[in-house]
mmCIF file of C-alpha atoms in Angstrom:
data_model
loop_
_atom_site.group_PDB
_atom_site.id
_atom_site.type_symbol
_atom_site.label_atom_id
_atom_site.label_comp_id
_atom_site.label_asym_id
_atom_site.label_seq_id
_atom_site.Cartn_x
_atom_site.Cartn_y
_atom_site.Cartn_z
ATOM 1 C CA UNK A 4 -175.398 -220.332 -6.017
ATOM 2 C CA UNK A 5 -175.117 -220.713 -2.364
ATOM 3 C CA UNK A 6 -173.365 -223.166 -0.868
ATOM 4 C CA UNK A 7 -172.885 -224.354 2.734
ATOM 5 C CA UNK A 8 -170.300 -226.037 4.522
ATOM 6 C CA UNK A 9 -172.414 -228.423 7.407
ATOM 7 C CA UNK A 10 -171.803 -227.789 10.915
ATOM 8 C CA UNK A 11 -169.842 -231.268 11.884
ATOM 9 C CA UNK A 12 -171.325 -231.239 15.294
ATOM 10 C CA UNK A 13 -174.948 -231.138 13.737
ATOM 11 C CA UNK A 14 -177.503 -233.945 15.040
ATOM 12 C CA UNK A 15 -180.855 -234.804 13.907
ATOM 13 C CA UNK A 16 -182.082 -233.161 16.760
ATOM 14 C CA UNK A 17 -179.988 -230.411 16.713
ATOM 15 C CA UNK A 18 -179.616 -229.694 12.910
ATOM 16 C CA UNK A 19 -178.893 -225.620 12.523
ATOM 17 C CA UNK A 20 -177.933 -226.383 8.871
ATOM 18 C CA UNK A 21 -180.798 -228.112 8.323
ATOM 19 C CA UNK A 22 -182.582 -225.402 10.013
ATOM 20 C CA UNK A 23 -181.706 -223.120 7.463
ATOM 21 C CA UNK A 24 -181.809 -225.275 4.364
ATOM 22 C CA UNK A 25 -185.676 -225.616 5.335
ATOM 23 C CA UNK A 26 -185.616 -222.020 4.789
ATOM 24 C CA UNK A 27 -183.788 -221.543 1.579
ATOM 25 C CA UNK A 28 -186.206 -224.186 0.001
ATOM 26 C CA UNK A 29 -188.785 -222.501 1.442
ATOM 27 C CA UNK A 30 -187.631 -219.227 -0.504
ATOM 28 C CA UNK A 31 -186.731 -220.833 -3.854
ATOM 29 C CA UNK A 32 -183.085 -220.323 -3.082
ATOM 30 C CA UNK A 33 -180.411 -222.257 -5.325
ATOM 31 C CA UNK A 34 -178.154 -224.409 -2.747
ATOM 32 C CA UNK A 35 -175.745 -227.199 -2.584
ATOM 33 C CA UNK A 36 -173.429 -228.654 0.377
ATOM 34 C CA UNK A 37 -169.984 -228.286 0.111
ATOM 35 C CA UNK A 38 -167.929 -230.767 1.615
ATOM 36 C CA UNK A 39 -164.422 -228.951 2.180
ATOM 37 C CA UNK A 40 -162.370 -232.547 2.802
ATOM 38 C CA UNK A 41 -163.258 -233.967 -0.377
ATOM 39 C CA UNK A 42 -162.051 -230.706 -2.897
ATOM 40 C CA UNK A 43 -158.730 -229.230 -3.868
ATOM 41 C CA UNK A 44 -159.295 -225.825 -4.053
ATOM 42 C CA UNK A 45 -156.198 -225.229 -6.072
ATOM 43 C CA UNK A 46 -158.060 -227.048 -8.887
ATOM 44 C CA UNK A 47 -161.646 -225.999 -7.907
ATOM 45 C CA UNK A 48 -164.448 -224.375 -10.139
ATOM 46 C CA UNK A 49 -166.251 -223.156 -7.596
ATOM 47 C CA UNK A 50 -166.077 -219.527 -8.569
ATOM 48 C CA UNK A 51 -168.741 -216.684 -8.028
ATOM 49 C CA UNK A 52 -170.573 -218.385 -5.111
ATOM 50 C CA UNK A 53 -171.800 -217.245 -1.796
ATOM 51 C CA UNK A 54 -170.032 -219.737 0.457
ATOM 52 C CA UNK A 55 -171.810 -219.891 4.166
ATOM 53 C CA UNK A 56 -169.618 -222.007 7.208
ATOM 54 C CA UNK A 57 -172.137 -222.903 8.800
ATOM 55 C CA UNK A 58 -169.699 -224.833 11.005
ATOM 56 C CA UNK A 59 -165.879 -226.183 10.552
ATOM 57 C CA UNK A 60 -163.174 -228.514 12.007
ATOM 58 C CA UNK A 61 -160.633 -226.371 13.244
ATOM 59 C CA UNK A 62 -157.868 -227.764 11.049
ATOM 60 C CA UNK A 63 -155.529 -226.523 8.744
ATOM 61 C CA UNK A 64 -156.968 -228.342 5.291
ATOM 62 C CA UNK A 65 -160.141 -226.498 6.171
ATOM 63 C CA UNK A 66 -159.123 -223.488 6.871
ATOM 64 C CA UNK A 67 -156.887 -223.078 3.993
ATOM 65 C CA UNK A 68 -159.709 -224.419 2.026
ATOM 66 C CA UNK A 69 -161.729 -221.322 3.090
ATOM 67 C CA UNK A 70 -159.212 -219.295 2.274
ATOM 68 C CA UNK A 71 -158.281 -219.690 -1.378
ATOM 69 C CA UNK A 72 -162.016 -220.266 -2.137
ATOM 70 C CA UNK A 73 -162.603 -216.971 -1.196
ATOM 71 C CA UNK A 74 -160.205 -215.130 -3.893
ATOM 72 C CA UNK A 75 -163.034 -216.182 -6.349
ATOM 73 C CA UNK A 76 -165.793 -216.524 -4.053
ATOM 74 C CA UNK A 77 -168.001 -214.780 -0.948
ATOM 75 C CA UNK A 78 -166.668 -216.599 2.158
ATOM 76 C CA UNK A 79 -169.603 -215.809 4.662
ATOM 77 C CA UNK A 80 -168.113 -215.151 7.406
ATOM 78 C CA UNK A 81 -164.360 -214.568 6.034
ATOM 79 C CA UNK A 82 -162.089 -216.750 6.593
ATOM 80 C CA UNK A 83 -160.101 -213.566 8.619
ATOM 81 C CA UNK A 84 -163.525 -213.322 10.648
ATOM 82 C CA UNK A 85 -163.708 -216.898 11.218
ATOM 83 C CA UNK A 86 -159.945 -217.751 12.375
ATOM 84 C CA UNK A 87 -160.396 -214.542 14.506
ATOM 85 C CA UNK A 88 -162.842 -215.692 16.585
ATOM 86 C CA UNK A 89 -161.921 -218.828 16.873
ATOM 87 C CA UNK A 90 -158.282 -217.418 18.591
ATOM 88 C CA UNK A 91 -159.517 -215.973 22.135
ATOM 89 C CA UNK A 92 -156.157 -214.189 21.961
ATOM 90 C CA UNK A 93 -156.937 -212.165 18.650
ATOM 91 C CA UNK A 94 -160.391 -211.569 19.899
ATOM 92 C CA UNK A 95 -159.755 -210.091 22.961
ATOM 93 C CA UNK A 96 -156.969 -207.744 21.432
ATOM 94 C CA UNK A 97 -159.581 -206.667 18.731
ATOM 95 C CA UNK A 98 -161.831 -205.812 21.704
ATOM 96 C CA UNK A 99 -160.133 -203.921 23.596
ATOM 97 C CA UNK A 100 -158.072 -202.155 20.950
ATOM 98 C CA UNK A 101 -161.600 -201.028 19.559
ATOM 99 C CA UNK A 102 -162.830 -199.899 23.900
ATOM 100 C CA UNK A 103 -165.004 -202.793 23.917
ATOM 101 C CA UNK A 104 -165.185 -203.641 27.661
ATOM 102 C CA UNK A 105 -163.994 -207.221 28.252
ATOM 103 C CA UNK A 106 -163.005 -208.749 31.319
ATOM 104 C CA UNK A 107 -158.849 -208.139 32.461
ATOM 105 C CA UNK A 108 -157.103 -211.059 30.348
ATOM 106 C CA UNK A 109 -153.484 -211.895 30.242
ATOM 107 C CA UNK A 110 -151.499 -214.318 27.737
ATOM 108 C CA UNK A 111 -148.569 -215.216 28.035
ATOM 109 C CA UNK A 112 -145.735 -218.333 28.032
ATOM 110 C CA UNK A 113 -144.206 -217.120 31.326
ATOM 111 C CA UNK A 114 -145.379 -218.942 34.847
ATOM 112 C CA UNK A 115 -144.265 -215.949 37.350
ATOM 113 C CA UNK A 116 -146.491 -213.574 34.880
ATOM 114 C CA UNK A 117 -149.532 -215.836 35.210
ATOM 115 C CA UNK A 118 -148.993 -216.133 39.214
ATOM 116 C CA UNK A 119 -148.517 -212.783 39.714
ATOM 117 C CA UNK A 120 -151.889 -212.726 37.820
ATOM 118 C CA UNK A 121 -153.679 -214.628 39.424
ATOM 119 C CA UNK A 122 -152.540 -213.398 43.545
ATOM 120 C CA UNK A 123 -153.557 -210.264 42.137
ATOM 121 C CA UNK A 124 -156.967 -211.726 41.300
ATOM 122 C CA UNK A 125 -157.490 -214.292 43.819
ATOM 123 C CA UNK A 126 -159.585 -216.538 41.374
ATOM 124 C CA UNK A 127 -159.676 -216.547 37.592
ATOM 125 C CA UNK A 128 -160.971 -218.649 35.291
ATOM 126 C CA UNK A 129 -158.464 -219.994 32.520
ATOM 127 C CA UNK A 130 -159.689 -221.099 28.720
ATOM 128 C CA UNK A 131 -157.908 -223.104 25.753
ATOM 129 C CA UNK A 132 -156.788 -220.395 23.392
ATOM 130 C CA UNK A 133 -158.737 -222.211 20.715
ATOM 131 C CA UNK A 134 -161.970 -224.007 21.908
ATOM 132 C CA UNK A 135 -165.534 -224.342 22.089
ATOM 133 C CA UNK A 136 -168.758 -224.703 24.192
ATOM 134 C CA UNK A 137 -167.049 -224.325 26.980
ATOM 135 C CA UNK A 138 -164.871 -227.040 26.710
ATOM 136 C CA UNK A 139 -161.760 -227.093 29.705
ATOM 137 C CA UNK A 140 -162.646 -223.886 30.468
ATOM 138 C CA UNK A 141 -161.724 -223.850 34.311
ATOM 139 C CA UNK A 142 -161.282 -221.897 37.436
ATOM 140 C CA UNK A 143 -157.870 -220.905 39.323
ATOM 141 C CA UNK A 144 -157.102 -220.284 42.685
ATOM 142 C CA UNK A 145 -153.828 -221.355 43.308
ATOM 143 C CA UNK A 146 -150.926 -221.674 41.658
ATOM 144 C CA UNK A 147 -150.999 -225.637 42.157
ATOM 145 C CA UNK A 148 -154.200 -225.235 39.635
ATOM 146 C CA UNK A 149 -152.148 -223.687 36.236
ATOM 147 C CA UNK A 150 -151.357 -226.249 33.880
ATOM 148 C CA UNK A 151 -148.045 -225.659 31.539
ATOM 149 C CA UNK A 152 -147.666 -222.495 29.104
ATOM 150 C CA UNK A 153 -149.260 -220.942 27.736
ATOM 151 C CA UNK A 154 -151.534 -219.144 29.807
ATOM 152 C CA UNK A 155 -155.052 -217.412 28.517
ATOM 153 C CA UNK A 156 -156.324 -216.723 32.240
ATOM 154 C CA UNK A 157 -159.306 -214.078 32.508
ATOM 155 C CA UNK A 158 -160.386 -211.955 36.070
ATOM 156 C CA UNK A 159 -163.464 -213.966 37.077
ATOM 157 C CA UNK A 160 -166.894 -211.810 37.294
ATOM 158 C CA UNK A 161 -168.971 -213.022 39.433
ATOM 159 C CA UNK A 162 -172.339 -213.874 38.024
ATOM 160 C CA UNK A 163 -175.265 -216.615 38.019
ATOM 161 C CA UNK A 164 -176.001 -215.951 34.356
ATOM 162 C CA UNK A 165 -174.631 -215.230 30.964
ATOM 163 C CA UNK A 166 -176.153 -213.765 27.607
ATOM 164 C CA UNK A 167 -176.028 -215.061 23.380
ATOM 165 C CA UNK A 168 -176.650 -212.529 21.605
ATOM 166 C CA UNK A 169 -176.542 -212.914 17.558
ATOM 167 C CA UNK A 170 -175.798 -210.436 15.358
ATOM 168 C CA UNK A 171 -176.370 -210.153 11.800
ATOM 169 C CA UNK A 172 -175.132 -207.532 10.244
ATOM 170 C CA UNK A 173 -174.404 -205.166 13.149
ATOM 171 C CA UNK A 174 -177.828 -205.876 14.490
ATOM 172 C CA UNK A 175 -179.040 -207.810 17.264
ATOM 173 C CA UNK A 176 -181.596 -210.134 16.005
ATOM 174 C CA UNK A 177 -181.810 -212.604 18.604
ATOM 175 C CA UNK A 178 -180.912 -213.461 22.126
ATOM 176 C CA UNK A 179 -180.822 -215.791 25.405
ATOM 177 C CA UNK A 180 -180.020 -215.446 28.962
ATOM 178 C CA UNK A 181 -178.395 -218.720 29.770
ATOM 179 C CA UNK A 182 -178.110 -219.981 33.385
ATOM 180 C CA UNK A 183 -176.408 -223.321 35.288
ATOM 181 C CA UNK A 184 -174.716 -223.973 38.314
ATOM 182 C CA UNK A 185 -171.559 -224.132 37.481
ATOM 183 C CA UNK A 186 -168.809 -221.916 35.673
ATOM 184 C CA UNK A 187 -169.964 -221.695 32.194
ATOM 185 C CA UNK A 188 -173.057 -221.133 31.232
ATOM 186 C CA UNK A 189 -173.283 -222.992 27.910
ATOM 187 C CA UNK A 190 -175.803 -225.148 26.589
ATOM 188 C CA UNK A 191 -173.543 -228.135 25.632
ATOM 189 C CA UNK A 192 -172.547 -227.894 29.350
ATOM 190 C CA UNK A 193 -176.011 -228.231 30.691
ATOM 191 C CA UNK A 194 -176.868 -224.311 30.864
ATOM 192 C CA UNK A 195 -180.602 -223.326 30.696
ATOM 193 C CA UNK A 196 -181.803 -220.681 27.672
ATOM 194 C CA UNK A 197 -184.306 -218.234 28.013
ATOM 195 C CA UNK A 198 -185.251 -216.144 25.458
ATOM 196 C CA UNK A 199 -184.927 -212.278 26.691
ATOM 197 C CA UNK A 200 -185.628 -209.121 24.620
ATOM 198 C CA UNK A 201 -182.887 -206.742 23.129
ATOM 199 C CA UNK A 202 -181.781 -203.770 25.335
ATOM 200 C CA UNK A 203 -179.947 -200.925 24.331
ATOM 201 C CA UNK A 204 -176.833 -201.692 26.130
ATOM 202 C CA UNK A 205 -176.947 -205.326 24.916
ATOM 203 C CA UNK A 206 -177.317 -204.266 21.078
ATOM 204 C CA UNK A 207 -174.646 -201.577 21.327
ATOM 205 C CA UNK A 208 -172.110 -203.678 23.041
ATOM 206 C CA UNK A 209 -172.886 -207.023 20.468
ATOM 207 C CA UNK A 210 -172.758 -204.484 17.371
ATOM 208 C CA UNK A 211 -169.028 -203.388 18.578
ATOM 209 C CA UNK A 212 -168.046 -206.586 19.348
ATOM 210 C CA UNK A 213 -169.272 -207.844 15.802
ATOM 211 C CA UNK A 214 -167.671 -205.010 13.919
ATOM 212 C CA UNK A 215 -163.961 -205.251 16.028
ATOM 213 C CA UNK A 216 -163.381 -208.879 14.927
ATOM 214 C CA UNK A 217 -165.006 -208.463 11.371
ATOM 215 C CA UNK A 218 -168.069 -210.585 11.414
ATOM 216 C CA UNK A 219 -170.905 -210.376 9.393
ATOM 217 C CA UNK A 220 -172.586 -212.240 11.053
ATOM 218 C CA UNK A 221 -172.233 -214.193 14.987
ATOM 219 C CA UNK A 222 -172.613 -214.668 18.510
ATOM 220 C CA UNK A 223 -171.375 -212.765 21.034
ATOM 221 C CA UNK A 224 -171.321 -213.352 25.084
ATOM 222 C CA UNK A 225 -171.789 -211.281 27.579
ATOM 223 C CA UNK A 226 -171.495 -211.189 31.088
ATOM 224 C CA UNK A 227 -173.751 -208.184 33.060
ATOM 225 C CA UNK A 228 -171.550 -206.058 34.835
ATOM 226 C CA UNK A 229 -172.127 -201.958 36.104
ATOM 227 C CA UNK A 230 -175.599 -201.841 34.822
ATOM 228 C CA UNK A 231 -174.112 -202.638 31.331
ATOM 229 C CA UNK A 232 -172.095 -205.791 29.930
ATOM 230 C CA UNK A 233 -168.666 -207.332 29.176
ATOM 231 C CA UNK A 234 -167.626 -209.511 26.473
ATOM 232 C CA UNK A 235 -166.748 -212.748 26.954
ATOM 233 C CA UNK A 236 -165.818 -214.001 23.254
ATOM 234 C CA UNK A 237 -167.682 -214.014 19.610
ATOM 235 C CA UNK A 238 -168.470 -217.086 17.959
ATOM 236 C CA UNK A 239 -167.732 -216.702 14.445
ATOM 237 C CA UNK A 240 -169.913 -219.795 13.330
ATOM 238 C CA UNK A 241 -172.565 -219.419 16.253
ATOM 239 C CA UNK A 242 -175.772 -221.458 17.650
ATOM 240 C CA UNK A 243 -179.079 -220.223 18.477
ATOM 241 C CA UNK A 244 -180.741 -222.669 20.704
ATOM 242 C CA UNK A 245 -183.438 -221.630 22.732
ATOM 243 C CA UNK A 246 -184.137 -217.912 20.947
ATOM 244 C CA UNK A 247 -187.482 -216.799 20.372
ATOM 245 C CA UNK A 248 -186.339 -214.716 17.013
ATOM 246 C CA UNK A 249 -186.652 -217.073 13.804
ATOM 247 C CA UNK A 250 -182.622 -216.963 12.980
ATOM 248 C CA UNK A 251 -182.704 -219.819 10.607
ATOM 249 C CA UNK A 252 -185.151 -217.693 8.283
ATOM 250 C CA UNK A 253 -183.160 -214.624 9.237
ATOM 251 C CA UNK A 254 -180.259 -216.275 8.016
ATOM 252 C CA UNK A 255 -181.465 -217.874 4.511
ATOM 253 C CA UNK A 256 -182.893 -214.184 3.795
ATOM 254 C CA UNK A 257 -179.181 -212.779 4.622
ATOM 255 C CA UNK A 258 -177.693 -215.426 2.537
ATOM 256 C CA UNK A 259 -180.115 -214.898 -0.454
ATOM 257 C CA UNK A 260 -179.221 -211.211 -0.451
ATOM 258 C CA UNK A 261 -175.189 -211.114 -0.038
ATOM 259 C CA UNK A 262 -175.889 -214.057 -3.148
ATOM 260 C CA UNK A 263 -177.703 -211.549 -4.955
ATOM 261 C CA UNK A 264 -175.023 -208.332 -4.206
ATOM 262 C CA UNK A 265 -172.030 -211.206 -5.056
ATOM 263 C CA UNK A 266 -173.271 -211.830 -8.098
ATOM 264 C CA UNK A 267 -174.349 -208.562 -9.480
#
């Protein structure tokens, strides 16, 4: 049996696990929704399962949830992968302790660390340690701009554009340029997709940056820079709006078989 945790920000216009339930009944595929608030996985019989997150609240009942379920079942992504990615901190020290190129980040609690970061930078652009579509992610040029401790603050690359890229099983299957006139590029914050095809570079970097933080499956941004890309983050329960490639049947065929190898 599969079965699928929602995506809470899902809208009937914008429905990605409806997108992919289309596809599982399209394929014959045995299903339910799971509804993480309303178990005790202490006491649960879910056992045996395929278990896709197709989305989450970042809170602790959830991810604990996650993570018991998955001593008896296959958590897709982990709940390792998932809490990963959703910590810029832990994803950027995956990255670069595996040479994945990523722009210069610093954390840290202390205020003369983070100035000293930032006059060596002149601008940088400063993100919540855990968030989302580009939510308060802001830029920093002077001091008078941090906000208190603690401090996730990135070297800004200039750039006009940004690129999705989602992997499934160390393969890039899909991906969009996205474009807007301000500092993020996302589409919740108004950014334009365009499908674009695959490159070398792009499939190479997104493979890496899927396999340092443990995800089967996910998103990863990039920023062009060199002739090549950096990583911005990977988004361990991703989107796909605006690409070309047909990821919810990609998906519901990847789900099918890690059901199938689960339950041999």
């Amino acid at each position: 049996m599969i079965r699928i945790v929602p995506k809470p920000t899902d809208t009937p216009g914008d429905n990605s696990t409806g997108a992919v339930i289309r596809e599982l009944r399209r394929e014959g595929a045995a299903f339910s929704l799971l509804d993480l608030d309303t178990i005790d996985p202490l006491a649960s019989p879910i056992t045996g399962d395929t278990i896709w997150v197709c989305g989450m609240k970042q809170d602790i009942h959830q991810f604990e949830c996650l993570d018991v379920l998955s001593m008896e079942n296959n958590v897709v992504n982990s709940p390792d992968a998932i809490a990963t990615c959703a910590s810029k901190v832990k994803t950027t020290a995956l990255l670069l302790r595996s040479g994945i190129p990523s722009p210069e980040t610093l954390f840290t609690a202390s205020r003369p660390l983070a100035e000293a970061f930032l006059a060596r930078h002149g601008s940088v652009v400063s993100k919540p340690v855990y968030g989302y579509d580009g939510i308060d992610v802001r830029m920093v040029s002077s001091v008078d701009d941090l906000r208190d401790a603690p401090y996730y603050l990135q070297e800004y690359v200039e750039n006009d554009r940004d690129y999705r890229v989602f992997v499934i099983e160390g393969r890039a299957v899909g991906a969009i340029c996205r474009r807007s006139p301000h500092l993020t590029h996302n589409i919740h914050q108004g950014g334009i997709g365009t499908p674009v095809e695959i490159d070398p570079a792009m499939q190479e970097i997104a493979a890496g940056a899927a396999e340092a933080v443990g995800a089967d499956y996910c998103g990863v941004d990039l920023l062009p820079l060199d002739g090549g890309y950096t990583v911005l983050e990977v988004n361990g329960t991703p989107n796909w709006h605006c690409m070309a490639a047909p990821i919810p049947s990609l998906m519901a065929r990847y789900l099918i078989g890690k059901e199938q190898e689960f339950g041999r």
